[in-house]
PDB file of C-alpha atoms in Angstrom:
ATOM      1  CA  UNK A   1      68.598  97.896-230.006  1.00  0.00           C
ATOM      2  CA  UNK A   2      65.793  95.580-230.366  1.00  0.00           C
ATOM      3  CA  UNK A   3      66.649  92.106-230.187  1.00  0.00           C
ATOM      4  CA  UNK A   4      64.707  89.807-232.007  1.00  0.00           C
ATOM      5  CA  UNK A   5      63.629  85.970-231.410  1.00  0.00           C
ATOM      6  CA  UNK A   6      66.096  82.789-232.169  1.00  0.00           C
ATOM      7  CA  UNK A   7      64.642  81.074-235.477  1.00  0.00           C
ATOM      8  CA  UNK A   8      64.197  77.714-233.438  1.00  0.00           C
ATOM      9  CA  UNK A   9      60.944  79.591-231.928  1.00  0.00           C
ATOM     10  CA  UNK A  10      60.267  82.801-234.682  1.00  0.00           C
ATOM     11  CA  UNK A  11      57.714  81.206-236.547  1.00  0.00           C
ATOM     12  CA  UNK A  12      54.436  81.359-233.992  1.00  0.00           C
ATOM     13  CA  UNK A  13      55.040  84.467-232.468  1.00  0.00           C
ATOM     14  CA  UNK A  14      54.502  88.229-233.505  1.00  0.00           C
ATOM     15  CA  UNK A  15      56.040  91.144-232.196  1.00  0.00           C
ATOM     16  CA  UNK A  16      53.565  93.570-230.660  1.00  0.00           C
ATOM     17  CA  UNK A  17      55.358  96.142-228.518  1.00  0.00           C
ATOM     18  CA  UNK A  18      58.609  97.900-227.818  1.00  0.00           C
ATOM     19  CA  UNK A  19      59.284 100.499-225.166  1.00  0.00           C
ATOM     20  CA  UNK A  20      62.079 101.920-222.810  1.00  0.00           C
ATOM     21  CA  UNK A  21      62.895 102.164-220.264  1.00  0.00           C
ATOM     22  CA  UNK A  22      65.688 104.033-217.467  1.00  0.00           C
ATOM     23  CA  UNK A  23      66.343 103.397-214.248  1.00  0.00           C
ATOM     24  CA  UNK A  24      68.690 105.113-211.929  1.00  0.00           C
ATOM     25  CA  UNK A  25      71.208 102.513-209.900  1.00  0.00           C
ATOM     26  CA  UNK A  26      73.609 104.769-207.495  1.00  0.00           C
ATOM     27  CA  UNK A  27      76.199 106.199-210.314  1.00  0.00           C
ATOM     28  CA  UNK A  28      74.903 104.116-213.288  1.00  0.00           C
ATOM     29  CA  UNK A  29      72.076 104.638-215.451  1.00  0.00           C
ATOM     30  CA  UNK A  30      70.599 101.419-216.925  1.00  0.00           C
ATOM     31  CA  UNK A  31      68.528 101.717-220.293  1.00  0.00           C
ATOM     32  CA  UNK A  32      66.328  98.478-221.365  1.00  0.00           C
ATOM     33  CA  UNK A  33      64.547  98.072-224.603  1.00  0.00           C
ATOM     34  CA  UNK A  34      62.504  95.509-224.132  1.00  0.00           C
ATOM     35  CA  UNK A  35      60.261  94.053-226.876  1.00  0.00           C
ATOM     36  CA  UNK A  36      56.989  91.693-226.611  1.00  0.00           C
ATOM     37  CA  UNK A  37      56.037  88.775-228.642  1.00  0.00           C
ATOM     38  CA  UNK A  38      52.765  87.163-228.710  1.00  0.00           C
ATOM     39  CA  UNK A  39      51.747  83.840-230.111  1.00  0.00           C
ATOM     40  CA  UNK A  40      50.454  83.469-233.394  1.00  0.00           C
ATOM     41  CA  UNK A  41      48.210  80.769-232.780  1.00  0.00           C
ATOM     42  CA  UNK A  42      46.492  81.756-229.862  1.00  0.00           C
ATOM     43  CA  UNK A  43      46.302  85.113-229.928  1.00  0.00           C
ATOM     44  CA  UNK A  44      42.599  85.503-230.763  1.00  0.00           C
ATOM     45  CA  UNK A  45      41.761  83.492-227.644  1.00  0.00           C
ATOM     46  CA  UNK A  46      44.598  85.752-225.899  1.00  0.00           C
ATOM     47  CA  UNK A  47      42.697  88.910-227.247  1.00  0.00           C
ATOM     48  CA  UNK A  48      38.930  87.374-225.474  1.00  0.00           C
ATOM     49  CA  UNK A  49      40.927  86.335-222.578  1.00  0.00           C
ATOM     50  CA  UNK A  50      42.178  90.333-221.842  1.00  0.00           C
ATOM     51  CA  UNK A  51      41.888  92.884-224.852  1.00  0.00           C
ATOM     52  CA  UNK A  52      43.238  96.044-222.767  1.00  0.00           C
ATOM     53  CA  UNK A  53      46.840  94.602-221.661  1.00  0.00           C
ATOM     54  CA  UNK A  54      50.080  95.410-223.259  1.00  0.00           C
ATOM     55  CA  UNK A  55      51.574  92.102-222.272  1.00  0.00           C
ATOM     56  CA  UNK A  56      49.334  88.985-223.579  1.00  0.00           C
ATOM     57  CA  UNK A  57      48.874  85.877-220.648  1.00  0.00           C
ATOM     58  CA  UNK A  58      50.971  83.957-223.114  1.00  0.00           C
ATOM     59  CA  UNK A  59      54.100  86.024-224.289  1.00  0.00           C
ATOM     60  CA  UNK A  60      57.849  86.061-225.192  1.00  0.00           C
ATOM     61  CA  UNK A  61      59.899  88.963-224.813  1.00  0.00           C
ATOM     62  CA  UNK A  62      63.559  90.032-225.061  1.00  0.00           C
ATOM     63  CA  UNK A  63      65.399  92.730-223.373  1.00  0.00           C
ATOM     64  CA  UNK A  64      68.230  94.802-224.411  1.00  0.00           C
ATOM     65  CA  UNK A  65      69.883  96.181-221.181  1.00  0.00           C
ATOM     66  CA  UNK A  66      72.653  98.956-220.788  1.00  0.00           C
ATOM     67  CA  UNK A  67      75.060 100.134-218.836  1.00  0.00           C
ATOM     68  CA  UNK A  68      75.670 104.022-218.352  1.00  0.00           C
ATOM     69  CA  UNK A  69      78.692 104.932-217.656  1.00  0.00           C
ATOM     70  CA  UNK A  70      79.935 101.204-219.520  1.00  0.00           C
ATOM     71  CA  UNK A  71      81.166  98.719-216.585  1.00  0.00           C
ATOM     72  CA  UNK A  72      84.613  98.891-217.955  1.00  0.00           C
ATOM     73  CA  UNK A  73      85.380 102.395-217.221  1.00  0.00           C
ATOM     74  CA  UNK A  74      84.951 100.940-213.205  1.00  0.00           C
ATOM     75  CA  UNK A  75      87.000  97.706-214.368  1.00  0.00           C
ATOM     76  CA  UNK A  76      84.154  95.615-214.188  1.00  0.00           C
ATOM     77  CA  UNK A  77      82.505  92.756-216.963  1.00  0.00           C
ATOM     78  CA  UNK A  78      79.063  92.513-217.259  1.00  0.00           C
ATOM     79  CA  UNK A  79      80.089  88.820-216.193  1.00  0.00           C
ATOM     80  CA  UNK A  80      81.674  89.994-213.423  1.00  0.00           C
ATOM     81  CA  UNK A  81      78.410  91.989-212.211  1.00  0.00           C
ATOM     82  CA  UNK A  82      76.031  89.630-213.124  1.00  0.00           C
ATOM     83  CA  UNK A  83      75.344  88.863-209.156  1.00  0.00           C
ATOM     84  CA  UNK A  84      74.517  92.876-208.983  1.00  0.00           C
ATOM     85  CA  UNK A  85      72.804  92.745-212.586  1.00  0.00           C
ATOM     86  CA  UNK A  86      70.367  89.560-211.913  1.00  0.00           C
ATOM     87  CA  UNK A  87      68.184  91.156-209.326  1.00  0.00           C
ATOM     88  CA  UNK A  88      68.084  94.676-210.492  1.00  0.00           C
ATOM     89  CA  UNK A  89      67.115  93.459-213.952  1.00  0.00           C
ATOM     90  CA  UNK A  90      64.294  90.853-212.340  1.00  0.00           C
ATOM     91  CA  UNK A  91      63.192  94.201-210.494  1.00  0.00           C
ATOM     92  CA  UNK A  92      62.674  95.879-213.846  1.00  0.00           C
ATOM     93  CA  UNK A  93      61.074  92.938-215.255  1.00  0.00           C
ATOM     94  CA  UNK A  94      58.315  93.098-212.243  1.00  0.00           C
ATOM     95  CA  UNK A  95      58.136  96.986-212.596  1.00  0.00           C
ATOM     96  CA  UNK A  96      56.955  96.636-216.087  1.00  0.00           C
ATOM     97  CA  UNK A  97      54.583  93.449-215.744  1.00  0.00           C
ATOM     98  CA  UNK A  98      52.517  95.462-212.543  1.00  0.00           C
ATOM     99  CA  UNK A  99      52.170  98.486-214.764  1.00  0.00           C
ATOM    100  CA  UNK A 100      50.169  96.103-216.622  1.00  0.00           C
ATOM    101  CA  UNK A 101      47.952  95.666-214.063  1.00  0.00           C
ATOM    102  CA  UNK A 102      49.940  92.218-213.730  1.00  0.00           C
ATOM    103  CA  UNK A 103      49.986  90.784-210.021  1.00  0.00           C
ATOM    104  CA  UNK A 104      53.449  89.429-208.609  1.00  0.00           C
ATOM    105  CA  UNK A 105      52.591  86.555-205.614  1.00  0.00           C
ATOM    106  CA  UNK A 106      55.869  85.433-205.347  1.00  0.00           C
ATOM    107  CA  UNK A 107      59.427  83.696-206.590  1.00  0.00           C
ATOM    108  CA  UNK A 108      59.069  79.951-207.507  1.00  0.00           C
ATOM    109  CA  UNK A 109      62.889  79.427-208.371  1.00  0.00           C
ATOM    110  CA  UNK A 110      65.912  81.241-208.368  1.00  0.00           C
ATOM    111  CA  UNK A 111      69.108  79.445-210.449  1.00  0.00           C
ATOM    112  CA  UNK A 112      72.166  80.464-212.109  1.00  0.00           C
ATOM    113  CA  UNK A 113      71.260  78.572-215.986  1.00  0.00           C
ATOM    114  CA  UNK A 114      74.156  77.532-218.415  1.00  0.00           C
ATOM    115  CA  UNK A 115      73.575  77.809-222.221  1.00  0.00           C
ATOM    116  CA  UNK A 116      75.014  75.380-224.710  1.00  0.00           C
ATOM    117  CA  UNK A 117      77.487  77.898-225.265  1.00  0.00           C
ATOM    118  CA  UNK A 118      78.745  78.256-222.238  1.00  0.00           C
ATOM    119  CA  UNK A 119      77.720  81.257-220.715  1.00  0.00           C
ATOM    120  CA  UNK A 120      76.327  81.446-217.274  1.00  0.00           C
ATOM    121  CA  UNK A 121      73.081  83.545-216.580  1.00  0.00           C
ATOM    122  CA  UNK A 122      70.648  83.749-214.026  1.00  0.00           C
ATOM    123  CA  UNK A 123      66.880  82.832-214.376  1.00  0.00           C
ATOM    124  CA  UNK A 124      63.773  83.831-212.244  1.00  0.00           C
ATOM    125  CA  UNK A 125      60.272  82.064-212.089  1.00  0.00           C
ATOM    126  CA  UNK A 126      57.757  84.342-210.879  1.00  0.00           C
ATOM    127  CA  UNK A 127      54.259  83.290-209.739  1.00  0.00           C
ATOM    128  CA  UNK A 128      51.368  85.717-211.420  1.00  0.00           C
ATOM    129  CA  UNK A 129      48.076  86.842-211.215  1.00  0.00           C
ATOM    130  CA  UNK A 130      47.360  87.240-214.800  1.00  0.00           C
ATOM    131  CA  UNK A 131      44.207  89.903-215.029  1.00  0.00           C
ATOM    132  CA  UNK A 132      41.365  88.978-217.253  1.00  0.00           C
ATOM    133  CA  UNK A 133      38.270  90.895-218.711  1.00  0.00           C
ATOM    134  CA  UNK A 134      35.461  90.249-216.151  1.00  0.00           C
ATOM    135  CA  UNK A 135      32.858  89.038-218.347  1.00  0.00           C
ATOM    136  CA  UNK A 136      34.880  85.851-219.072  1.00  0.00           C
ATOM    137  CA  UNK A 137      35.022  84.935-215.735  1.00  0.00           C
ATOM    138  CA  UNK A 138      31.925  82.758-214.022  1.00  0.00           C
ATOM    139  CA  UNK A 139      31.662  84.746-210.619  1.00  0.00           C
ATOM    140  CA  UNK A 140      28.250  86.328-210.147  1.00  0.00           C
ATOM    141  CA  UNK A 141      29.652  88.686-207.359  1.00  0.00           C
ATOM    142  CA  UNK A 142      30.729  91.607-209.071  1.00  0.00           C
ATOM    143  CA  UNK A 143      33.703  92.700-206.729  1.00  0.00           C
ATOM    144  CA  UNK A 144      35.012  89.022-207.458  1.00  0.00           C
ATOM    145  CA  UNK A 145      34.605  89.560-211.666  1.00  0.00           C
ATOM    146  CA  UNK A 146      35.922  93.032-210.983  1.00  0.00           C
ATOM    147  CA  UNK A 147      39.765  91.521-209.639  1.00  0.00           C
ATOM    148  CA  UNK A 148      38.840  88.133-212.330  1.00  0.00           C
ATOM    149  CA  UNK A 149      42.338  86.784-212.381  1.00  0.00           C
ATOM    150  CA  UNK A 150      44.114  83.490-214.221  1.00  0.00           C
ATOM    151  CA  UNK A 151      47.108  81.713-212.272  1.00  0.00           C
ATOM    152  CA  UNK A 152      50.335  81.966-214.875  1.00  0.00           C
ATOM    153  CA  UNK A 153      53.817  82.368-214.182  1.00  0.00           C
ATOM    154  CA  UNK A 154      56.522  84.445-215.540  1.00  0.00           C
ATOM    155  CA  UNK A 155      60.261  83.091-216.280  1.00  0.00           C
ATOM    156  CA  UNK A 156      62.793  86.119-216.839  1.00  0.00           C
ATOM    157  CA  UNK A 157      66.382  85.000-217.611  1.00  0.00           C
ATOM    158  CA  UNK A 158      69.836  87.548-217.728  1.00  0.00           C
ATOM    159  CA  UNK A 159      72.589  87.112-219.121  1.00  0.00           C
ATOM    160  CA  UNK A 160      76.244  89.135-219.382  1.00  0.00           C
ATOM    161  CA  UNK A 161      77.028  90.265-223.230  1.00  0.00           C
ATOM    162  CA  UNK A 162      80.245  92.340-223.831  1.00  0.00           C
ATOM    163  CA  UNK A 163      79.841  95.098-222.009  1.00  0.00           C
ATOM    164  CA  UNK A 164      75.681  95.045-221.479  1.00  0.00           C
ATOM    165  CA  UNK A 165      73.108  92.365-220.461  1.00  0.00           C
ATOM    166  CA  UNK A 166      70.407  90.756-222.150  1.00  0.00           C
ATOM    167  CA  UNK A 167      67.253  89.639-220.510  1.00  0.00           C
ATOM    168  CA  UNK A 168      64.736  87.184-222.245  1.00  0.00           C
ATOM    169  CA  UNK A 169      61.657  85.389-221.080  1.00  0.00           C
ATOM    170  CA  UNK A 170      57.996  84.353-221.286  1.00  0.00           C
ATOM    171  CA  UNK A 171      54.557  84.325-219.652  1.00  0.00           C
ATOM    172  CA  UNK A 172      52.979  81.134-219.256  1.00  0.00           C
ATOM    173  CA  UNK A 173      49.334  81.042-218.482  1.00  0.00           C
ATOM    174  CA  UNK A 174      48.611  77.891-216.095  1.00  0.00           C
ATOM    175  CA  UNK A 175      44.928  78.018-216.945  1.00  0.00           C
ATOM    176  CA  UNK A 176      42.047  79.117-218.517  1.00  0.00           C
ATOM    177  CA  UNK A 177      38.867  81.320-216.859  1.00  0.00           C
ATOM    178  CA  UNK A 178      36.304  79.380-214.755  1.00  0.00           C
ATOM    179  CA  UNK A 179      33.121  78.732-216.603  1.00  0.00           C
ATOM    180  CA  UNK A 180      34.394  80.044-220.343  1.00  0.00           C
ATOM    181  CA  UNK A 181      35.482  76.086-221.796  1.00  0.00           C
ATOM    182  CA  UNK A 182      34.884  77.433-224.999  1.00  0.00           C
ATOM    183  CA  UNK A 183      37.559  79.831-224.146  1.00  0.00           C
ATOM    184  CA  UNK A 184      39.709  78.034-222.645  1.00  0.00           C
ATOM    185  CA  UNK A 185      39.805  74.970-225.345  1.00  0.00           C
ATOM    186  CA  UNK A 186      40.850  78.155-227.480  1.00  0.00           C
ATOM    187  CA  UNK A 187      43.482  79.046-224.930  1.00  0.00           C
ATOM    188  CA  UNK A 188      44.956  75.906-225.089  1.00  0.00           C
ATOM    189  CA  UNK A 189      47.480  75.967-221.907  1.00  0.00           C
ATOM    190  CA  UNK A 190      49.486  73.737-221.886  1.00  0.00           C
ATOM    191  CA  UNK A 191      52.442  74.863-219.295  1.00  0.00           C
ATOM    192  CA  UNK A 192      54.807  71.945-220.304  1.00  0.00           C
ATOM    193  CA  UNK A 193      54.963  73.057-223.397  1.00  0.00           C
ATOM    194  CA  UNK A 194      55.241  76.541-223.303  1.00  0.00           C
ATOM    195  CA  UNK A 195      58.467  76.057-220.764  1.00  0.00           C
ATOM    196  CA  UNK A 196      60.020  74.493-223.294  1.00  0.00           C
ATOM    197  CA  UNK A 197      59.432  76.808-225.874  1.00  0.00           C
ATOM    198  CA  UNK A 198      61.083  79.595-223.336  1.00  0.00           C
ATOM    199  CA  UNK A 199      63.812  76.954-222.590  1.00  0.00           C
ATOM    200  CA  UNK A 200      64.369  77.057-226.599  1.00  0.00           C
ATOM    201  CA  UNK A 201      64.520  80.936-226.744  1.00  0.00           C
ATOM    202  CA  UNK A 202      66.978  80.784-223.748  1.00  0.00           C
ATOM    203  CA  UNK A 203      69.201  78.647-225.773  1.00  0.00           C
ATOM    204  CA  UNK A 204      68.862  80.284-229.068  1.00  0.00           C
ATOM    205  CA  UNK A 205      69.999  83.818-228.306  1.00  0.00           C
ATOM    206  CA  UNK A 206      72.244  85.178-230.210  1.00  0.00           C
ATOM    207  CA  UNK A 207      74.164  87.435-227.661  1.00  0.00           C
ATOM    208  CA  UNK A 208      76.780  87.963-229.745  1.00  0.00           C
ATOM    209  CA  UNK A 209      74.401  90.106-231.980  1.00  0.00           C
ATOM    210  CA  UNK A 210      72.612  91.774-229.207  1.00  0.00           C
ATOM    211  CA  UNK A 211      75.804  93.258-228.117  1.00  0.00           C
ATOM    212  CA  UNK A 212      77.076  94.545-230.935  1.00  0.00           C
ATOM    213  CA  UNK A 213      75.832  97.475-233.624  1.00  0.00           C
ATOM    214  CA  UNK A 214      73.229  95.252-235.995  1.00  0.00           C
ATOM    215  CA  UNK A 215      70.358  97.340-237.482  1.00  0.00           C
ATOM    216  CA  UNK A 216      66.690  97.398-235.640  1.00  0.00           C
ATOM    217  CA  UNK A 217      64.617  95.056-236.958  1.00  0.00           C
ATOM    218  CA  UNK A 218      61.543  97.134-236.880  1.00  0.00           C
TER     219      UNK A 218
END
């Protein structure tokens, strides 16, 4: 089921893709449906920045994550298994950002995260290579525009709900190409803000919803 974003941060962002995905885990087959959101008012610039990706430099997305056979019938919560879930769902996460063509450098931070209601999940902050489309960037070597990359950094969160898991998380682009101002005044990064938009999303969740049987909101 898709799950869609918290109405504290709906209104500048626009769904743009879905897919699915399995993944074999000894006896347990996990299924995550995750879904992208881009922002609204920057998504022209994000579109000049890299028109090929799937995954724009600044993004939300959400992640519906099952269990297969459900936890229970081993006499396990998804709360209980969160320690298991946290870094197998954080490898999924990087699986699907490097088929994008998305570089992984390295972890930032690694934190268990407490929302206002009380449940305990676990967050991630990656550090990214975020590809761009060579003829925004200023190098005049052409093996150097070929690999053009911006610095960005990608938070992915998990959290136990009932008996599945729901990820949800952003791309935050750190800064704009060399030599394209025009560009990057478009761009507009501005990290701190961003963060705090993903901060909102992490709080806003309704993972009550995500685990139950509520209609896709295609």
């Amino acid at each position: 089921m898709a799950i869609d974003l918290p109405p504290t941060v709906a209104d500048d962002w626009h769904r743009v893709g879905r897919r699915t995905d399995d993944r074999s885990l000894s006896i347990a087959t996990i299924t995550a449906e995750t879904t992208v959101f881009e922002h609204r008012p920057t998504a022209d610039a994000i579109e000049r920045l890299r028109p090929d990706g799937d995954v724009p430099a600044r993004s939300l997305f959400t992640v519906d994550v099952r269990v297969s056979p459900a936890l229970e019938t081993i006499g396990l919560s998804a709360a209980d298994a969160l320690e298991t879930a946290a870094p197998a769902a954080r490898e999924q996460f990087v699986d699907t950002v490097e088929r994008d063509d998305i570089t992984v450098r390295g972890e930032r931070a690694t934190e268990f995260i407490d929302r206002p209601d009380g449940v305990v999940g676990h967050l991630t902050v990656l550090e990214v290579a975020y590809p761009i489309d060579p003829s925004t960037a200023s190098e005049s070597d052409d093996t150097a525009a070929a690999t053009a990359s911006i610095a960005a950094e990608a938070h992915v969160a998990v959290w136990p709900a009932a008996d599945a898991y729901v990820l949800a998380g952003g791309l935050v682009p750190l800064e704009g190409p060399d030599g394209a101002d025009l560009l990057a005044a478009a761009l507009d990064v501005d990290p701190a803000r961003d963060r705090e938009v993903i901060v909102d999303l992490f709080r806003g969740l309704d993972l009550g919803a995500a685990a139950g049987e509520s209609a896709d909101l295609e």
